[in-house]
mmCIF file of C-alpha atoms in Angstrom:
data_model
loop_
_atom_site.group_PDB
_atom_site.id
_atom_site.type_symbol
_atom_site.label_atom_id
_atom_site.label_comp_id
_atom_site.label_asym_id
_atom_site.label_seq_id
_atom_site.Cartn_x
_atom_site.Cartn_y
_atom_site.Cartn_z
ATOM 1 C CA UNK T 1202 -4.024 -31.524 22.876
ATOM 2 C CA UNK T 1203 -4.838 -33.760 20.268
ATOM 3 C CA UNK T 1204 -8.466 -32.783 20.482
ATOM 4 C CA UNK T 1205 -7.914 -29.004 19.890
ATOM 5 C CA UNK T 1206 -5.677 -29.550 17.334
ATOM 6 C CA UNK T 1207 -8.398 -31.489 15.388
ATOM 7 C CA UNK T 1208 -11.317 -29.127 16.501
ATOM 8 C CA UNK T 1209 -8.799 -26.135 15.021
ATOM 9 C CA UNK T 1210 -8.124 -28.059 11.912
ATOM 10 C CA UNK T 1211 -11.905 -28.595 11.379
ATOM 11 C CA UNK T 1212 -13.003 -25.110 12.144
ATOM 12 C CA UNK T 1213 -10.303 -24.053 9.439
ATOM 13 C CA UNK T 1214 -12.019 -26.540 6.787
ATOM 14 C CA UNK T 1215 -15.281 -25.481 7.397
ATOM 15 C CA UNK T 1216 -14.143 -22.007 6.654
ATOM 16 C CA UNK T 1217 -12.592 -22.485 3.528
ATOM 17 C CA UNK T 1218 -15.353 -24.416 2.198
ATOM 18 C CA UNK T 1219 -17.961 -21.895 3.437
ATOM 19 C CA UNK T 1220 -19.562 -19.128 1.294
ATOM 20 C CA UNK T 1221 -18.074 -16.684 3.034
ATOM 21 C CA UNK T 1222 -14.677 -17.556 2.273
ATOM 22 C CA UNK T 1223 -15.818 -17.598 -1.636
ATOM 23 C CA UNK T 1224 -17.277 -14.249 -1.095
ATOM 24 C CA UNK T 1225 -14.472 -12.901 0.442
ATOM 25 C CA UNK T 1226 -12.102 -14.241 -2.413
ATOM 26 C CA UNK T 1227 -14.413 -13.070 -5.420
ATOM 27 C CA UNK T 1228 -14.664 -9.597 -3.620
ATOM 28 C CA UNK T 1229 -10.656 -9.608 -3.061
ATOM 29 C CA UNK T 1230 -9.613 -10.588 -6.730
ATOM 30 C CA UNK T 1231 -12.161 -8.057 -8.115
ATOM 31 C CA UNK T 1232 -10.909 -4.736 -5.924
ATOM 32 C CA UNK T 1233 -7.525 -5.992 -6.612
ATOM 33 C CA UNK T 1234 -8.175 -5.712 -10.297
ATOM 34 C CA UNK T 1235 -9.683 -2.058 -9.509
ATOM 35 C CA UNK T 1236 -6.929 -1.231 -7.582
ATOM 36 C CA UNK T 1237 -4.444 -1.820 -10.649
ATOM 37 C CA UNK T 1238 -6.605 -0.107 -13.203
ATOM 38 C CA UNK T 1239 -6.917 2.585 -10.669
ATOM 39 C CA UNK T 1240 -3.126 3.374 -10.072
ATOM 40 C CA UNK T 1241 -1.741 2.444 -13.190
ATOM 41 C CA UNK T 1242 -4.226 5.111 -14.681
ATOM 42 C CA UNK T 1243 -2.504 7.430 -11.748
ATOM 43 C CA UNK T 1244 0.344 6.796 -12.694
ATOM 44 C CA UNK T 1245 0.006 7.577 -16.414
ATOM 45 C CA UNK T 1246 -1.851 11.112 -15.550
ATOM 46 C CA UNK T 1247 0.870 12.301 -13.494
ATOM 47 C CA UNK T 1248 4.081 11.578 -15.728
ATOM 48 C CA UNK T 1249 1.797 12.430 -18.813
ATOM 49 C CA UNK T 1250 1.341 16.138 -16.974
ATOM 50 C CA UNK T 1251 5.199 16.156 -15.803
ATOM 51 C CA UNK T 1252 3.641 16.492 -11.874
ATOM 52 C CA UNK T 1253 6.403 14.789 -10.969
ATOM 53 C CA UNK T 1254 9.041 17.604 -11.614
ATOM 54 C CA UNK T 1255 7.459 20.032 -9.598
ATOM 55 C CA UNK T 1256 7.204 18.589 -5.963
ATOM 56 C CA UNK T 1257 8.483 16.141 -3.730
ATOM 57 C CA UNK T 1258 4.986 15.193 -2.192
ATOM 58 C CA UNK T 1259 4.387 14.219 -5.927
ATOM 59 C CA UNK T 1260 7.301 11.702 -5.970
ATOM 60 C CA UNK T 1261 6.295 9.980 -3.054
ATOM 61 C CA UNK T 1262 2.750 9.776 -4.353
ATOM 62 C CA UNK T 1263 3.591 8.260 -7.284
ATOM 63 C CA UNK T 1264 5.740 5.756 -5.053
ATOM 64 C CA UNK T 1265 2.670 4.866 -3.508
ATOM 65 C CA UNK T 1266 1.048 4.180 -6.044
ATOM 66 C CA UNK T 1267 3.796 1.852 -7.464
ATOM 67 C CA UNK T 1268 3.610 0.071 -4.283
ATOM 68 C CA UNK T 1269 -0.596 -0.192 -4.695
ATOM 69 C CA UNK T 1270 -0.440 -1.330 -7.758
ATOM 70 C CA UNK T 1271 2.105 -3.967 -6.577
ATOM 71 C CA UNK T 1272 -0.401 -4.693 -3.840
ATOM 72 C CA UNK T 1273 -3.352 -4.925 -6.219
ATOM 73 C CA UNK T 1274 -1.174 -7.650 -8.229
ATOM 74 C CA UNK T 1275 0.002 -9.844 -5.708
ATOM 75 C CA UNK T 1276 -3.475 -10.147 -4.362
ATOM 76 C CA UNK T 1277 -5.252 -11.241 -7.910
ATOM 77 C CA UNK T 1278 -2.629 -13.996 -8.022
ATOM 78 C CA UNK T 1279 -3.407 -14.799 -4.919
ATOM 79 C CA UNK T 1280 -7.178 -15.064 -5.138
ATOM 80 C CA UNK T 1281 -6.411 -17.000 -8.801
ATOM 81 C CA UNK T 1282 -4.669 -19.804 -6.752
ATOM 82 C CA UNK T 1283 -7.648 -19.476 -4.424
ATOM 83 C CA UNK T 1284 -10.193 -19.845 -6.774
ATOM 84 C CA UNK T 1285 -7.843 -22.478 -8.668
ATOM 85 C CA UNK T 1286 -8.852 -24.915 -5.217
ATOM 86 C CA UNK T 1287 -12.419 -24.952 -6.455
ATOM 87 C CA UNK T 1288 -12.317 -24.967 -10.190
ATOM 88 C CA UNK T 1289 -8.779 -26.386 -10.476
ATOM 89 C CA UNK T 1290 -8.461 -24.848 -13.959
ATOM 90 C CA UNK T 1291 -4.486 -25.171 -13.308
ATOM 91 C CA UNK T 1292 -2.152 -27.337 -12.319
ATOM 92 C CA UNK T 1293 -0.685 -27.000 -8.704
ATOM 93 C CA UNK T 1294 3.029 -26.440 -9.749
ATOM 94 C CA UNK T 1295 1.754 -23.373 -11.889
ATOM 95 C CA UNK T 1296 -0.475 -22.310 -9.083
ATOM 96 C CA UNK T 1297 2.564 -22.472 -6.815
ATOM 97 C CA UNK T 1298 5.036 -20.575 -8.992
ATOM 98 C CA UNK T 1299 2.366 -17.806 -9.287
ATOM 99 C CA UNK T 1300 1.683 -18.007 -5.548
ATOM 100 C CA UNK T 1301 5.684 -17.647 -4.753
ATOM 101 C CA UNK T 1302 6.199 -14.959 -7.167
ATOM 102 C CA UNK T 1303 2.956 -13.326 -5.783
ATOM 103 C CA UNK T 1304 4.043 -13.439 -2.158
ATOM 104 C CA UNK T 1305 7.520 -11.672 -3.387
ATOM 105 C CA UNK T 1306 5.663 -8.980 -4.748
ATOM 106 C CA UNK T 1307 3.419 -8.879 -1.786
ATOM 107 C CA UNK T 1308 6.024 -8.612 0.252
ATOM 108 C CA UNK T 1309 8.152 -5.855 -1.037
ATOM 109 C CA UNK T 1310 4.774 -3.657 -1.975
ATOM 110 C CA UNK T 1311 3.537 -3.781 1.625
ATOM 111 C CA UNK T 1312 6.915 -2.398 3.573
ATOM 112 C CA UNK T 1313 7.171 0.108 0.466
ATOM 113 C CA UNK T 1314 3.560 1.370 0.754
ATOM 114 C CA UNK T 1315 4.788 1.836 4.655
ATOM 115 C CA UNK T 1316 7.760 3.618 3.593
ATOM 116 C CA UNK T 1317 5.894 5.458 1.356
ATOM 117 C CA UNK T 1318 3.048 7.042 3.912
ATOM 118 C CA UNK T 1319 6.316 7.600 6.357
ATOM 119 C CA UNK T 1320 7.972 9.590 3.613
ATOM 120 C CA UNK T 1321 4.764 11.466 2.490
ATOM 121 C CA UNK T 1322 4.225 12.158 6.145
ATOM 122 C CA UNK T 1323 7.503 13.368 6.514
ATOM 123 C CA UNK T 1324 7.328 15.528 3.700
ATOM 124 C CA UNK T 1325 4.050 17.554 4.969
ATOM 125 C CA UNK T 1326 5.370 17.456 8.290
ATOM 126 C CA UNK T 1327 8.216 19.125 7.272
ATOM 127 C CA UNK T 1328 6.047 21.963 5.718
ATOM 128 C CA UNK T 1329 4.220 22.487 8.419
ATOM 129 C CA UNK T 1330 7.681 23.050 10.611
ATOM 130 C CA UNK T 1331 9.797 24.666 8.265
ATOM 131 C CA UNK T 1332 7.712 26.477 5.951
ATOM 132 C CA UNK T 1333 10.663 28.820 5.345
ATOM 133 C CA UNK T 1334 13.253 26.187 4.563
ATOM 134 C CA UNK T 1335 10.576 23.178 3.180
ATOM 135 C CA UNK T 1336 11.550 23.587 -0.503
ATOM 136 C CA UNK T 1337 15.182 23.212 0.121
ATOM 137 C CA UNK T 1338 14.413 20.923 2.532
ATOM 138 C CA UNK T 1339 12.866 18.126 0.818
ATOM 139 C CA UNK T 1340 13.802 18.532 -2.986
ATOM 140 C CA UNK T 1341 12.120 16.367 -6.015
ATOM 141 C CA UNK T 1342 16.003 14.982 -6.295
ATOM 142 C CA UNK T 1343 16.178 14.054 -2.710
ATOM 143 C CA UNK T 1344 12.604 12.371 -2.995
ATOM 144 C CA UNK T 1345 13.721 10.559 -5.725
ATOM 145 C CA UNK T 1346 16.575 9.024 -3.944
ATOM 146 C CA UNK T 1347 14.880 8.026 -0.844
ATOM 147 C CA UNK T 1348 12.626 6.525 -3.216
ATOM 148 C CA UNK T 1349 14.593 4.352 -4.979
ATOM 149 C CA UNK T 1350 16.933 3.582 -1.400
ATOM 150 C CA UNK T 1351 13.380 2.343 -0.097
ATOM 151 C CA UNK T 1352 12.892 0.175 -2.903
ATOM 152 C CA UNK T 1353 16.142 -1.164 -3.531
ATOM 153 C CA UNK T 1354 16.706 -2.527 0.229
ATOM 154 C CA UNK T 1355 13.579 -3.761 0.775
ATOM 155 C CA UNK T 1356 13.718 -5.658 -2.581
ATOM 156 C CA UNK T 1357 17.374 -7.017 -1.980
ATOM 157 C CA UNK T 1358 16.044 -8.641 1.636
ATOM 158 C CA UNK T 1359 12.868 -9.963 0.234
ATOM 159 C CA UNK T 1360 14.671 -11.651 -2.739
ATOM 160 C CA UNK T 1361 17.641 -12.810 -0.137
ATOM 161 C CA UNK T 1362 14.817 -14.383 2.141
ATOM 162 C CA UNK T 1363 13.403 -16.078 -1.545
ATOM 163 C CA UNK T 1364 16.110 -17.465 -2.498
ATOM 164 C CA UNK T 1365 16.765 -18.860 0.879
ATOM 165 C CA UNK T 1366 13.424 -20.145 1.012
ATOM 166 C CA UNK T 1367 13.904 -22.189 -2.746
ATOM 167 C CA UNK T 1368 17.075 -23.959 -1.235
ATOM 168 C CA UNK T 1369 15.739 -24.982 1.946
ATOM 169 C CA UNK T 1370 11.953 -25.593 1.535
ATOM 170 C CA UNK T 1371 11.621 -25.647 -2.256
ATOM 171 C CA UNK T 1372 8.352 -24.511 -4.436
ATOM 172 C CA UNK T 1373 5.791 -24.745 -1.600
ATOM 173 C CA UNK T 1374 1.664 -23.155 -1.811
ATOM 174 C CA UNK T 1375 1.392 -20.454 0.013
ATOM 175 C CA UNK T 1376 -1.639 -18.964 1.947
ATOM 176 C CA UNK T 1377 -0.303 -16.474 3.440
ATOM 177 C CA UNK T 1378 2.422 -13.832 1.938
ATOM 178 C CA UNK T 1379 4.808 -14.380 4.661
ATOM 179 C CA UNK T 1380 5.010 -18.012 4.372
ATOM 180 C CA UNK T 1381 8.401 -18.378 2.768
ATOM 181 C CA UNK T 1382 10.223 -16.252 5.123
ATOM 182 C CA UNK T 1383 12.062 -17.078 7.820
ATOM 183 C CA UNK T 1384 10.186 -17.161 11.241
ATOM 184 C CA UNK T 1385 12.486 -14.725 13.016
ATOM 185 C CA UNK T 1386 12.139 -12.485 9.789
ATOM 186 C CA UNK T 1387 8.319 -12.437 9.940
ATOM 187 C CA UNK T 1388 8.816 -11.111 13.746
ATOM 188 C CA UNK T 1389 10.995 -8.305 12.819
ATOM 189 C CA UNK T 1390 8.660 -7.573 9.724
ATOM 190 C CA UNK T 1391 5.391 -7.662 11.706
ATOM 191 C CA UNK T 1392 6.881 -5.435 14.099
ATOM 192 C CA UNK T 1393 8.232 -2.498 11.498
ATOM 193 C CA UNK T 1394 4.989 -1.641 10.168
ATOM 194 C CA UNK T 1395 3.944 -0.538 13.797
ATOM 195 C CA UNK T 1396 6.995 0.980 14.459
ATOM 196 C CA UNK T 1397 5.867 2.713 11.297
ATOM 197 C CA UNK T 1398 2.179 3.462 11.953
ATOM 198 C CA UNK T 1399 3.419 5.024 15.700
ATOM 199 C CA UNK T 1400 5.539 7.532 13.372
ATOM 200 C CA UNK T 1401 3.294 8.646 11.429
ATOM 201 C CA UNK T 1402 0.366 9.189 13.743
ATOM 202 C CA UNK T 1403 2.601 11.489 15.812
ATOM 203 C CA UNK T 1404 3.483 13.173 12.006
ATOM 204 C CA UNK T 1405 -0.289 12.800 11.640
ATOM 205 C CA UNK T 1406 -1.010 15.239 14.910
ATOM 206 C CA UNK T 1407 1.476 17.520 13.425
ATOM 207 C CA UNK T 1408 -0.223 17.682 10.184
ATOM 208 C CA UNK T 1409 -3.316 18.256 11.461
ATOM 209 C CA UNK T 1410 -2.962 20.926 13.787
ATOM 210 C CA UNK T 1411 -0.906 23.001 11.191
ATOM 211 C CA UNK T 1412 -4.049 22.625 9.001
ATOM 212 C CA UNK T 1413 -5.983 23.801 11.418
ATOM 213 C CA UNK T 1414 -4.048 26.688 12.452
ATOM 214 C CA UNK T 1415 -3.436 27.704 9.079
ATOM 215 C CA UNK T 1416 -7.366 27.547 8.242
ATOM 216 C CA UNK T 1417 -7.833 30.040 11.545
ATOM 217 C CA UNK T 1418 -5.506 32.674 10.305
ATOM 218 C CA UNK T 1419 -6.327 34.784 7.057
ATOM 219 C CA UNK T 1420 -5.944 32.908 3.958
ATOM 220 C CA UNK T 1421 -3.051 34.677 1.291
ATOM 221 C CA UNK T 1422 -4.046 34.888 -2.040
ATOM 222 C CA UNK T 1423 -0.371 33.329 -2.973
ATOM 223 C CA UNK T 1424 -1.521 30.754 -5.939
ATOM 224 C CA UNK T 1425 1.563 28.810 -3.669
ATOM 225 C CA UNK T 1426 0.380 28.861 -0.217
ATOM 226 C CA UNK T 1427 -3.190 27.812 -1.785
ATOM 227 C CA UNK T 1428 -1.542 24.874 -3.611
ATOM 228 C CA UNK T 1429 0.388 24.217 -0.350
ATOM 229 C CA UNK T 1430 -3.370 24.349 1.704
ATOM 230 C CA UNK T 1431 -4.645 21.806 -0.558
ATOM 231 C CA UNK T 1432 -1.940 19.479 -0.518
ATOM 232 C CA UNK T 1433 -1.861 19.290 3.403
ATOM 233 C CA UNK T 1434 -5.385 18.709 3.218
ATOM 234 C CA UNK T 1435 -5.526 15.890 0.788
ATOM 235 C CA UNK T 1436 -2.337 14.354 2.797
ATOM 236 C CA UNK T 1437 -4.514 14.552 5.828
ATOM 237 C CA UNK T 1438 -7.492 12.820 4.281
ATOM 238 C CA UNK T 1439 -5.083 10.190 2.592
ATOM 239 C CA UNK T 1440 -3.397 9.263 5.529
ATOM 240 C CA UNK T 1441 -6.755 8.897 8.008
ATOM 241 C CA UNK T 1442 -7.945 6.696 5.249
ATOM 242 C CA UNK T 1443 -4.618 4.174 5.049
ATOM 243 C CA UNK T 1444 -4.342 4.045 8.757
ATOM 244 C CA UNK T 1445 -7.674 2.660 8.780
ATOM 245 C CA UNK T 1446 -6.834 0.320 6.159
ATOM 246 C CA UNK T 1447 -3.149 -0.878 7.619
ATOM 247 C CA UNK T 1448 -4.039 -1.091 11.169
ATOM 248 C CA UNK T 1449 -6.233 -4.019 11.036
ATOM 249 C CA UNK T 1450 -3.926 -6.115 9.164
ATOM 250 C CA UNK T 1451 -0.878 -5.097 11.100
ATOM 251 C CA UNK T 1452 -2.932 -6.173 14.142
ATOM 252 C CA UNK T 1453 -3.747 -9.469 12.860
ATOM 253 C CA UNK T 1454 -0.590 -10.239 10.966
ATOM 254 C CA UNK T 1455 1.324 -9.954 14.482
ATOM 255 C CA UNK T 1456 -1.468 -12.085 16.251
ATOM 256 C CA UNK T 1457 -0.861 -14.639 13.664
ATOM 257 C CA UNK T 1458 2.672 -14.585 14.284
ATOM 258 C CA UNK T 1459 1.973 -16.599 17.698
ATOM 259 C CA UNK T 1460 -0.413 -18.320 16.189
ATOM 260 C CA UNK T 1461 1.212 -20.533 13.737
ATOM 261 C CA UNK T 1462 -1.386 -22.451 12.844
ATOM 262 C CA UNK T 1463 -3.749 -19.280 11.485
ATOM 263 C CA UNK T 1464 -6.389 -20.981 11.408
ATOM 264 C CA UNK T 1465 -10.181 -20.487 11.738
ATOM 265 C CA UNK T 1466 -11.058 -17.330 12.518
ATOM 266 C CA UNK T 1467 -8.012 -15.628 12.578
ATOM 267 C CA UNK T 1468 -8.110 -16.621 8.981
ATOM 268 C CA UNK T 1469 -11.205 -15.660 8.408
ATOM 269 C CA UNK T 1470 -10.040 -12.138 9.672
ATOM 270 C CA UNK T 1471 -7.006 -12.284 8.017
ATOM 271 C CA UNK T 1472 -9.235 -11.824 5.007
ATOM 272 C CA UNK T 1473 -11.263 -9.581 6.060
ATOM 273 C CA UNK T 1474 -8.918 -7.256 6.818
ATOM 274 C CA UNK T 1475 -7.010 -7.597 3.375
ATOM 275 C CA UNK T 1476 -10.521 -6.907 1.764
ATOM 276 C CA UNK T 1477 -10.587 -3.520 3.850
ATOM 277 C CA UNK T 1478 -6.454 -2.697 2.148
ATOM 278 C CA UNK T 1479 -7.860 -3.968 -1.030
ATOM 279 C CA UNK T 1480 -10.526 -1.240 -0.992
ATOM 280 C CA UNK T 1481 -8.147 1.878 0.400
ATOM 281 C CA UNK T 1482 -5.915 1.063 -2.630
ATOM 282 C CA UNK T 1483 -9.063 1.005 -4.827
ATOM 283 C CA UNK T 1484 -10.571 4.918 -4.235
ATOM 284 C CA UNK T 1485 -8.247 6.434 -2.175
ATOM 285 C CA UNK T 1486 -6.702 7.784 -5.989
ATOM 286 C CA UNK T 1487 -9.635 9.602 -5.927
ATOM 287 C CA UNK T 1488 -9.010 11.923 -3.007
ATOM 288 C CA UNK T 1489 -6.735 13.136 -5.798
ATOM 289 C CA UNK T 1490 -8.969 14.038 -8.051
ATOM 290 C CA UNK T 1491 -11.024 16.000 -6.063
ATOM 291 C CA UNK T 1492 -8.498 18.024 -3.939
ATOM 292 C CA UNK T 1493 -6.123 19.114 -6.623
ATOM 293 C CA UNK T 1494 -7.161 20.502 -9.861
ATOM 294 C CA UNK T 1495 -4.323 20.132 -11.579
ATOM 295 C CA UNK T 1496 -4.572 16.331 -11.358
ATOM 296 C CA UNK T 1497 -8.189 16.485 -11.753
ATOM 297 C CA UNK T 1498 -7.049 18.847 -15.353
ATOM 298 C CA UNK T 1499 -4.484 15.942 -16.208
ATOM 299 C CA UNK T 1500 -7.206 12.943 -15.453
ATOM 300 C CA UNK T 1501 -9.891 15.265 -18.244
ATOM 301 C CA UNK T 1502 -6.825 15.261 -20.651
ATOM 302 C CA UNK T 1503 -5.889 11.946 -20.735
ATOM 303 C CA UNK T 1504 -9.669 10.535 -20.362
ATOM 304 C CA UNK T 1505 -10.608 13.024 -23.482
ATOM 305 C CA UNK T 1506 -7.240 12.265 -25.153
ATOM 306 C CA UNK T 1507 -6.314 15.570 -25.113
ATOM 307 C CA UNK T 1508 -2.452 16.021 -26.931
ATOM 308 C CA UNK T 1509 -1.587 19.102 -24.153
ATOM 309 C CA UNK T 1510 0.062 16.979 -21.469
ATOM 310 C CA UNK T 1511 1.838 19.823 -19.546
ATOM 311 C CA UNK T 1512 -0.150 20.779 -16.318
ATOM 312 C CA UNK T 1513 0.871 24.286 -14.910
ATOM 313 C CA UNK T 1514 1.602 22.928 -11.567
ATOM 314 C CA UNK T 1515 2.323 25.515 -8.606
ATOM 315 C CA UNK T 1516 4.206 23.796 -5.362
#
């Protein structure tokens, strides 16, 4: 026993000493830093052109993006404390605070960027089903409240779980997000984002085959049902594109559950798969850009400085 623990520990240290580690952390702080240019500069194009009055789909967009900029955040503090173990430009209490506060934010911006695909999911879904009804279905009030339910109670637990975590193990480094919380919390969280992902795959199928049924029939030349086309086809592109990103770390965060130790290669894995997150949150914006004009009118205006800032939005 005694032997594999040892043979673990060293394949863990030869890891995070090796060059691939160091790639893997220069490679994660620098997306991370694209990833917040990236959605803050979202964010400022859409409530510059007032998108978000005009749809619900917008709302939740812009939620995701909050949450992806969160994401983006976290990780640069985390790669700072990394990088901090080889230059030690800091001192470890500072490196700890920023690690704690980092894993908070990590936290709450990974179940709210779940939330946030089940809501957008939702919202197309519910287009596709009740194409009749969809507008007074799912409201830019209604958005806005789910939005800001979502945020609130997953922010409440995370901090609850914090502040538990301060009394009973104090300021501790972290490696991993998850560290301060509880160990029956972390099995219940690992757990939700595949509940989750299940969701919105069978959403997903929905989606997709009202695309395709809708590109079969003969297009209207309603400036609406265009808009409508476009948006189900960017939502299909966005969410094929953060499945791929989530599913690898879900997978590995729940096989490091049972393994407590997470070392070696799950580690190693661990990393690689926040690398592939770290990149979805870095150009999926642009999916934006190139299926709706009005954002792509909005990103010209505020890149030329242009003082319009209304977009003529159509939903």
């Amino acid at each position: 026993m005694e032997s594999t623990v040892e043979t673990t520990t060293d394949v863990a240290e030869g890891y995070a000493e090796s060059g691939l580690h160091v790639a893997l952390v220069i490679a994660a702080f620098f997306f991370s830093l694209v990833g917040i240019v990236v959605n803050a500069t979202t964010l400022v194009v859409m409530f510059r052109a007032h998108i978000l009055r005009k749809s619900s789909i917008h709302v939740f967009i812009a939620s995701l993006c909050c949450s992806d900029f969160l994401i983006g955040f976290s990780t640069a503090l985390f790669q700072l404390q990394q990088i901090n173990l080889h230059l030690e430009f800091a001192c470890q209490r500072t490196m700890a605070i920023l690690g704690f506060a980092a894993a908070i934010f990590m936290n709450i911006s990974f179940l709210t960027s779940n939330a946030n695909i089940f809501f957008i999911s939702s919202d197309r879904a519910s287009a596709a089903l009740f194409p009749l009804s969809y507008k007074s279905i799912m409201t830019v009030k209604r958005a806005t409240w789910a939005v800001i339910i979502a945020w609130t109670f997953i922010a409440i637990n995370i901090a609850i779980c914090a502040i538990f975590s301060m009394k009973t193990q104090g300021l501790i480094v972290m490696k991993y997000a998850s560290d301060f919380l509880p160990e029956n919390i972390v099995r219940y969280l690992s757990i939700f984002p595949l509940l989750v992902i299940t969701t919105n795959i069978v959403l997903y199928i929905i989606i997709v085959v009202s695309l395709v049924r809708s590109s079969a029939k003969v297009h209207s030349s309603s400036s609406s049902d265009q808009h409508g086309r476009r948006l189900t086809r960017m939502v299909t592109m966005l969410l094929g594109i953060l499945f791929l990103g989530n599913l690898p770390i879900t997978v590995v965060s729940n096989m490091a559950v049972n393994n407590q130790d997470r070392q070696g290669t799950l580690q190693m894995w661990y990393d690689v798969t926040s690398l592939v997150v770290l990149l979805t949150i870095a150009f999926n914006n642009a999916i934006y850009v190139w299926q709706l004009p009005d954002f792509k009118k909005g990103m010209k205006r505020l890149l030329f400085c242009n003082t319009s800032n209304a977009v003529n939005v159509t939903s």
